[in-house]
Amino acid sequence: MTESRDVVIVGAGAAGLMLAARLAEGGQSVTVLEAGPARQLSDLVSSQIWARKLKWSEPAVSESGDHKIGHAFNAGSGTGGSALHHYGVWLRMHEGDFSVQSDHGVGRDWPLSYADLAPHYDRVQTEVGLSGDADQERWRPQGAPYPMPPLPLFAQSRVLAKGFEKTGRHTSPLPLAINSEPYEGRRSCQYDGWCDAGCPIGALGNPLVTWLPRARAAGVQLEHNATVSRVIRDARHTQRIESVEYLQAGERKTLRADRIIIAAFAVQSVRILLSSAAAGHVAPGNHSDQLGRYLMTHPAATTFGLFEDETYPHQGVSAGQLLNHDDYDQKDAPGGFGSSQWMIGHAIKPHDLLGYGTGRPDIPGANLKTWLQRAAQHLGNMTLVCEDIALPENRVTLSDRVDSNGIASAHTHHDLAPTAAARWVQRMSEGQEILRAAGAQEVWSSPRIGMHIMGGAVMGDDPATSVTDSFGRVHDTANLYVAGPALFPSSGAVNPTFTLSALASRQADHLLGKL
């Protein structure tokens, strides 16, 4: 079957559905191909078992390196993509995140500046609905105030804030895509702490309640369980991509479009492009062997403490309640390299995704029950996120594993730069000091993990050193685009959803001729 549309978008996540809604509202005919199942709010259940169902499972992504990206933890499947199970931490990148190479001689620069994205940050935060206090965020780049006041503070965050104050540091409410009050017909948060299960009441601003309704109202066609294998060049005009090939219900199909946008999260977007090499032609965007390179993931970990004060750690939201960016802009401070942030006071239970019940194998038998009873009322926790450094040898490639349809899986390799690792060690040590200053009688930490995935199809001005231009157009093509975190040339140390959404907003204006 061969059809034709103005735009085909691969991936129904935050970037893909935003672009679908905006382009369809601008008069374009749009089809979205999503590899996973259809999801809606009524499908969601606030439980950890359910939350795991929203994660990526197949096809498996193999990983190597000393700091693996954790694809199964970070990626998603189905309507909403990974943004369906995100915690709603929406932070702007700082101005210095866009010029790391120019300022410090490491990593890569963006082909745009914070000023280019600032109006899109402002627009998107109103469309999605963000809660926070911009005045208290003394480190926040210039921008419009948040449309909603911050979420309330619970006992845990008030206890932890004492440690930051006593060590000369500052905190602010954590800005979140979670309703602190009713917003645009959506309910306010009820603080049950199951944000990664998708939020069945619609208080969390994930794509099911933000972009999906607009996309459907504008006539976007969504095809689920549609696994894209490759894009196909026009045989007569080789700079044009003619169609998308995908598998659905055991049938191989193609869909033609004037423009094709790959928004399948970082790893799968690269896999699709790498699989699109054809006789006489390298994969789109790989003319200079840049496709797949500069894969990044934030080095992160959670540190815990037990307090005499009652903290009731189950109260609040999964993301946390407070934020600290005091050291964020000091990328080249002694001790390592890179920005860092603390997200403070996560709502946490014994056995949820980042729960504390499985994190103490040193407490055996009956002692564990006593310890858990105490922790359920007296535990505090906060998460460190550090900057990754873009390195060309960290990359996505095609695996030797090929499924029954002949589609190769992806393989990822990621090592953490020694200076970034040193910064993580430094900040984790400081985090334990902060907890003790807050009154923690016992302190411990989780292992380092990879949080978020970025890069692989990085944007830039020079086709010899990048895959796309600043609007996501693949350099050696006329009509193929990439959207989402695969475009990021640097990681900063903030959660990427707000920035990838601002990028998608800018792309949409460009594709509609508004820029």
mmCIF file of N, CA and C in Angstrom, residues 191-249:
data_model
loop_
_atom_site.group_PDB
_atom_site.id
_atom_site.type_symbol
_atom_site.label_atom_id
_atom_site.label_comp_id
_atom_site.label_asym_id
_atom_site.label_seq_id
_atom_site.Cartn_x
_atom_site.Cartn_y
_atom_site.Cartn_z
ATOM 1 N N TYR A 191 -1.108 14.298 44.316
ATOM 2 C CA TYR A 191 0.091 13.954 45.080
ATOM 3 C C TYR A 191 0.102 12.500 45.554
ATOM 4 N N ASP A 192 -0.167 11.595 44.621
ATOM 5 C CA ASP A 192 -0.088 10.178 45.004
ATOM 6 C C ASP A 192 1.273 9.572 44.683
ATOM 7 N N GLY A 193 2.168 10.354 44.017
ATOM 8 C CA GLY A 193 3.540 9.912 43.832
ATOM 9 C C GLY A 193 3.739 8.764 42.874
ATOM 10 N N TRP A 194 2.913 8.652 41.844
ATOM 11 C CA TRP A 194 3.084 7.599 40.832
ATOM 12 C C TRP A 194 3.249 8.219 39.454
ATOM 13 N N CYS A 195 4.028 9.284 39.354
ATOM 14 C CA CYS A 195 4.105 10.045 38.109
ATOM 15 C C CYS A 195 4.583 9.207 36.924
ATOM 16 N N ASP A 196 5.479 8.239 37.162
ATOM 17 C CA ASP A 196 5.998 7.470 36.036
ATOM 18 C C ASP A 196 5.000 6.442 35.527
ATOM 19 N N ALA A 197 3.822 6.350 36.142
ATOM 20 C CA ALA A 197 2.760 5.495 35.619
ATOM 21 C C ALA A 197 1.849 6.242 34.653
ATOM 22 N N GLY A 198 2.179 7.502 34.365
ATOM 23 C CA GLY A 198 1.470 8.213 33.319
ATOM 24 C C GLY A 198 0.434 9.207 33.756
ATOM 25 N N CYS A 199 0.030 9.209 35.028
ATOM 26 C CA CYS A 199 -0.926 10.184 35.584
ATOM 27 C C CYS A 199 -2.311 10.071 34.951
ATOM 28 N N PRO A 200 -3.145 9.124 35.415
ATOM 29 C CA PRO A 200 -4.468 8.923 34.821
ATOM 30 C C PRO A 200 -5.440 10.081 35.005
ATOM 31 N N ILE A 201 -5.159 11.016 35.956
ATOM 32 C CA ILE A 201 -6.077 12.153 36.130
ATOM 33 C C ILE A 201 -5.713 13.315 35.219
ATOM 34 N N GLY A 202 -4.589 13.241 34.515
ATOM 35 C CA GLY A 202 -4.234 14.284 33.558
ATOM 36 C C GLY A 202 -3.595 15.515 34.159
ATOM 37 N N ALA A 203 -3.140 15.440 35.417
ATOM 38 C CA ALA A 203 -2.487 16.599 36.025
ATOM 39 C C ALA A 203 -1.062 16.785 35.525
ATOM 40 N N LEU A 204 -0.425 15.707 35.089
ATOM 41 C CA LEU A 204 0.929 15.761 34.550
ATOM 42 C C LEU A 204 0.851 16.083 33.063
ATOM 43 N N GLY A 205 1.658 17.048 32.617
ATOM 44 C CA GLY A 205 1.579 17.510 31.233
ATOM 45 C C GLY A 205 2.310 16.606 30.261
ATOM 46 N N ASN A 206 1.873 15.361 30.157
ATOM 47 C CA ASN A 206 2.483 14.481 29.157
ATOM 48 C C ASN A 206 1.725 14.593 27.841
ATOM 49 N N PRO A 207 2.246 14.011 26.751
ATOM 50 C CA PRO A 207 1.624 14.229 25.438
ATOM 51 C C PRO A 207 0.182 13.771 25.302
ATOM 52 N N LEU A 208 -0.282 12.860 26.162
ATOM 53 C CA LEU A 208 -1.668 12.416 26.057
ATOM 54 C C LEU A 208 -2.657 13.536 26.353
ATOM 55 N N VAL A 209 -2.248 14.513 27.161
ATOM 56 C CA VAL A 209 -3.170 15.593 27.523
ATOM 57 C C VAL A 209 -2.766 16.933 26.933
ATOM 58 N N THR A 210 -1.586 17.005 26.316
ATOM 59 C CA THR A 210 -1.155 18.279 25.739
ATOM 60 C C THR A 210 -1.290 18.263 24.220
ATOM 61 N N TRP A 211 -0.461 17.468 23.542
ATOM 62 C CA TRP A 211 -0.419 17.523 22.075
ATOM 63 C C TRP A 211 -1.387 16.566 21.398
ATOM 64 N N LEU A 212 -1.666 15.418 22.014
ATOM 65 C CA LEU A 212 -2.530 14.438 21.343
ATOM 66 C C LEU A 212 -3.933 14.986 21.058
ATOM 67 N N PRO A 213 -4.612 15.623 22.018
ATOM 68 C CA PRO A 213 -5.940 16.160 21.693
ATOM 69 C C PRO A 213 -5.909 17.179 20.555
ATOM 70 N N ARG A 214 -4.888 18.028 20.539
ATOM 71 C CA ARG A 214 -4.780 19.017 19.469
ATOM 72 C C ARG A 214 -4.503 18.339 18.125
ATOM 73 N N ALA A 215 -3.662 17.324 18.152
ATOM 74 C CA ALA A 215 -3.351 16.619 16.913
ATOM 75 C C ALA A 215 -4.603 15.952 16.340
ATOM 76 N N ARG A 216 -5.344 15.286 17.190
ATOM 77 C CA ARG A 216 -6.566 14.613 16.712
ATOM 78 C C ARG A 216 -7.581 15.629 16.198
ATOM 79 N N ALA A 217 -7.733 16.742 16.927
ATOM 80 C CA ALA A 217 -8.701 17.762 16.513
ATOM 81 C C ALA A 217 -8.325 18.373 15.171
ATOM 82 N N ALA A 218 -7.035 18.404 14.873
ATOM 83 C CA ALA A 218 -6.569 18.992 13.609
ATOM 84 C C ALA A 218 -6.533 17.977 12.473
ATOM 85 N N GLY A 219 -6.936 16.734 12.738
ATOM 86 C CA GLY A 219 -7.037 15.749 11.669
ATOM 87 C C GLY A 219 -5.820 14.872 11.465
ATOM 88 N N VAL A 220 -4.906 14.847 12.441
ATOM 89 C CA VAL A 220 -3.722 13.994 12.307
ATOM 90 C C VAL A 220 -4.138 12.524 12.313
ATOM 91 N N GLN A 221 -3.563 11.758 11.412
ATOM 92 C CA GLN A 221 -3.798 10.315 11.351
ATOM 93 C C GLN A 221 -2.684 9.619 12.138
ATOM 94 N N LEU A 222 -3.057 8.795 13.121
ATOM 95 C CA LEU A 222 -2.081 8.054 13.915
ATOM 96 C C LEU A 222 -2.159 6.571 13.579
ATOM 97 N N GLU A 223 -1.003 6.004 13.258
ATOM 98 C CA GLU A 223 -0.900 4.570 13.002
ATOM 99 C C GLU A 223 -0.015 3.968 14.093
ATOM 100 N N HIS A 224 -0.586 3.056 14.884
ATOM 101 C CA HIS A 224 0.164 2.423 15.949
ATOM 102 C C HIS A 224 0.630 1.029 15.533
ATOM 103 N N ASN A 225 1.534 0.483 16.347
ATOM 104 C CA ASN A 225 2.152 -0.813 16.037
ATOM 105 C C ASN A 225 2.719 -0.802 14.617
ATOM 106 N N ALA A 226 3.291 0.336 14.253
ATOM 107 C CA ALA A 226 3.861 0.549 12.924
ATOM 108 C C ALA A 226 5.360 0.788 13.095
ATOM 109 N N THR A 227 6.153 -0.256 12.883
ATOM 110 C CA THR A 227 7.599 -0.197 13.106
ATOM 111 C C THR A 227 8.303 0.228 11.830
ATOM 112 N N VAL A 228 8.918 1.397 11.851
ATOM 113 C CA VAL A 228 9.592 1.916 10.663
ATOM 114 C C VAL A 228 10.935 1.204 10.494
ATOM 115 N N SER A 229 11.161 0.698 9.291
ATOM 116 C CA SER A 229 12.416 0.005 8.992
ATOM 117 C C SER A 229 13.440 0.936 8.362
ATOM 118 N N ARG A 230 12.991 1.867 7.490
ATOM 119 C CA ARG A 230 13.938 2.747 6.801
ATOM 120 C C ARG A 230 13.177 3.851 6.085
ATOM 121 N N VAL A 231 13.927 4.824 5.587
ATOM 122 C CA VAL A 231 13.387 5.792 4.642
ATOM 123 C C VAL A 231 14.028 5.506 3.289
ATOM 124 N N ILE A 232 13.332 5.863 2.217
ATOM 125 C CA ILE A 232 13.756 5.487 0.863
ATOM 126 C C ILE A 232 13.969 6.756 0.041
ATOM 127 N N ARG A 233 15.149 6.845 -0.587
ATOM 128 C CA ARG A 233 15.462 7.995 -1.431
ATOM 129 C C ARG A 233 14.676 7.937 -2.743
ATOM 130 N N ASP A 234 14.426 9.119 -3.290
ATOM 131 C CA ASP A 234 13.848 9.236 -4.624
ATOM 132 C C ASP A 234 14.931 8.861 -5.643
ATOM 133 N N ALA A 235 14.661 7.886 -6.490
ATOM 134 C CA ALA A 235 15.675 7.387 -7.433
ATOM 135 C C ALA A 235 16.102 8.463 -8.431
ATOM 136 N N ARG A 236 15.237 9.401 -8.734
ATOM 137 C CA ARG A 236 15.565 10.439 -9.722
ATOM 138 C C ARG A 236 16.148 11.685 -9.086
ATOM 139 N N HIS A 237 15.729 11.976 -7.866
ATOM 140 C CA HIS A 237 16.207 13.170 -7.169
ATOM 141 C C HIS A 237 16.760 12.697 -5.828
ATOM 142 N N THR A 238 18.015 12.326 -5.809
ATOM 143 C CA THR A 238 18.565 11.587 -4.679
ATOM 144 C C THR A 238 18.703 12.407 -3.406
ATOM 145 N N GLN A 239 18.560 13.732 -3.506
ATOM 146 C CA GLN A 239 18.559 14.523 -2.274
ATOM 147 C C GLN A 239 17.192 14.536 -1.604
ATOM 148 N N ARG A 240 16.218 13.996 -2.279
ATOM 149 C CA ARG A 240 14.876 13.915 -1.698
ATOM 150 C C ARG A 240 14.622 12.517 -1.170
ATOM 151 N N ILE A 241 13.931 12.460 -0.028
ATOM 152 C CA ILE A 241 13.475 11.189 0.526
ATOM 153 C C ILE A 241 12.035 10.996 0.068
ATOM 154 N N GLU A 242 11.820 9.895 -0.604
ATOM 155 C CA GLU A 242 10.524 9.673 -1.245
ATOM 156 C C GLU A 242 9.463 9.145 -0.288
ATOM 157 N N SER A 243 9.865 8.202 0.599
ATOM 158 C CA SER A 243 8.845 7.521 1.398
ATOM 159 C C SER A 243 9.455 6.894 2.648
ATOM 160 N N VAL A 244 8.566 6.441 3.509
ATOM 161 C CA VAL A 244 8.923 5.700 4.720
ATOM 162 C C VAL A 244 8.410 4.273 4.556
ATOM 163 N N GLU A 245 9.273 3.318 4.884
ATOM 164 C CA GLU A 245 8.863 1.911 4.865
ATOM 165 C C GLU A 245 8.629 1.448 6.303
ATOM 166 N N TYR A 246 7.511 0.756 6.540
ATOM 167 C CA TYR A 246 7.218 0.288 7.891
ATOM 168 C C TYR A 246 6.484 -1.039 7.849
ATOM 169 N N LEU A 247 6.474 -1.707 8.996
ATOM 170 C CA LEU A 247 5.816 -2.999 9.155
ATOM 171 C C LEU A 247 4.641 -2.839 10.102
ATOM 172 N N GLN A 248 3.501 -3.370 9.691
ATOM 173 C CA GLN A 248 2.300 -3.268 10.514
ATOM 174 C C GLN A 248 1.429 -4.488 10.249
ATOM 175 N N ALA A 249 1.069 -5.196 11.307
ATOM 176 C CA ALA A 249 0.229 -6.396 11.199
ATOM 177 C C ALA A 249 0.801 -7.401 10.199
#
